[in-house]
Amino acid sequence: MTPRKIIIDTDPGQDDAVAILLALASPELEVLGITCVAGNVPLALTARNARVVCELAGRPAVPVFAGCDRPLARDLVTAEYVHGKSGLDGIALPEPEMPLQPLHAVDFIIESLRALPEGTVTLCPLGPLTNIATAFTRAPEIVSRVAEIVLMGGGCFEGGNTTPAAEFNIYVDPEAADIVFKSGVPLVVMPLDVTHRVLTTRARIEGFRALGTRVGHAVASWTDFFERFDMAKYGSDGAPLHDPCVIAYLLAPGLFQGRHINVEIETASALTRGMTVADWWHVTPRPPNAMFMREVDADGFFALLTERIGRL
Ligand code: RIB
Ligand code: CA
C-alpha cells in the first residue's frame, strides 16, 4: 500500500514531539517534511526541537524547515508555562546535528503542493496556522491541490484552554485560522473536546517507560513534565495528549467520532478572539466545512501510540 504523503506543521512542544515520533514510526505515512512555526516557544526553538525529535527517532534525513516567526496580525503568544523554557523540558537531549533546510517552510509547502499530484498531500498542522495560511495566501492555486487538512485546534463543549473561549493554536493566530477554515479544503479537526479524553494517566506513562527504549524513556519523561500544568489546572488524572490525535486519526480513523459541521473563527472580539464557533446542533444555515471530532477510544489510542513508539 502506498504510504500517505504528509507535511507536519508544528510548534514542538512535548505533545507535538510525540505526534512526530508516531508519524515517523508508522510505515503507512511518508513524512515529506516537517515545517516549524512559532507557537509553544519561539521559532528558533521549535525549529531546534523538531530536529531533536527527528534525531531521537533515528531519522536525521527528514527535512525540517523554519517558517513564520510570528502570527499574521498579532504579537506572538507562547506557552513556556506549559512546555518549559526549551519547549521540550522533561529530559535533556543533545543539540541537533542535522541541518535546518535553507528553504522557508512556506515555500516548501507551496513547492511540494505544486510538484506532487493533486490530492496526494495531507497537511497536518499541530500549532498555530500561520505557515498554512501564508502559503494559501501567497499561492492560492495550491489550495485545491491539498488532499485534506487534519489539525489539532479549537474547542466547543470544552471551551478554551488559553481564554475561556479559545484554544491555544487558534488563539495565537485567529486570522490564519480564519483563512484555513474558509479555504474549502476538507478539514478534520481534533479540538479540546476530543483531546481532553486522551489523558496521560500514570499507567499510560509507565507503559511508555516499560518499553525500555531511549525513545520510550523520552516520551515518558516529556509526558511526566507536560502533565503537571494540566493536572493542577483541571484536577485530572494526567494531561491531554493533544497533537498525537492528528496522526492517530490518519492511522486509525475509527478511533474517533464526530460530526461534519460548520466552524467559523472569531477574529474581531477581544473577549472571544480565537473562538471556534462550532455549529454542533446545526442551528444556522452555514454550510458544514469541518469534521469536528468529539469522541475517541482512549485505550485504543494509547495502545496504538505505545506500540508504534516501541518500534523506534
Ligand atoms: O492547545 C493545545 C495545543 O497548543 C497543542 O498543539 C499544543 O502543542 C499547543 O501547540
Ligand atoms: Ca502543538
PDB file of C-alpha atoms in Angstrom, residues 8 36 116 119 123 127 176 189 208 212 220 239 261 263 270 277 296 307:
ATOM      1  CA  ILE A   8       3.645  18.060   9.606  1.00  0.00           C
ATOM      2  CA  CYS A  36       8.089  24.680  12.044  1.00  0.00           C
ATOM      3  CA  LEU A 116       3.117  16.489  -6.367  1.00  0.00           C
ATOM      4  CA  GLY A 119      -4.957  15.370  -3.936  1.00  0.00           C
ATOM      5  CA  LEU A 123      -1.316  18.816   5.754  1.00  0.00           C
ATOM      6  CA  GLY A 127       0.320  24.530  16.093  1.00  0.00           C
ATOM      7  CA  ALA A 176      -4.610  32.428   9.973  1.00  0.00           C
ATOM      8  CA  VAL A 189     -10.429  18.989  13.457  1.00  0.00           C
ATOM      9  CA  PHE A 208       5.951   4.223  27.653  1.00  0.00           C
ATOM     10  CA  GLY A 212      12.772   0.039  27.867  1.00  0.00           C
ATOM     11  CA  ALA A 220       7.602   9.105  29.486  1.00  0.00           C
ATOM     12  CA  ALA A 239      -2.672  15.702  30.832  1.00  0.00           C
ATOM     13  CA  ILE A 261     -20.425  20.828  10.903  1.00  0.00           C
ATOM     14  CA  VAL A 263     -16.929  26.007  12.214  1.00  0.00           C
ATOM     15  CA  ALA A 270     -11.118  40.898  22.149  1.00  0.00           C
ATOM     16  CA  VAL A 277     -17.739  28.842  16.740  1.00  0.00           C
ATOM     17  CA  VAL A 296     -12.269   8.858  21.000  1.00  0.00           C
ATOM     18  CA  GLU A 307       3.081   0.027  20.137  1.00  0.00           C
TER      19      GLU A 307
END
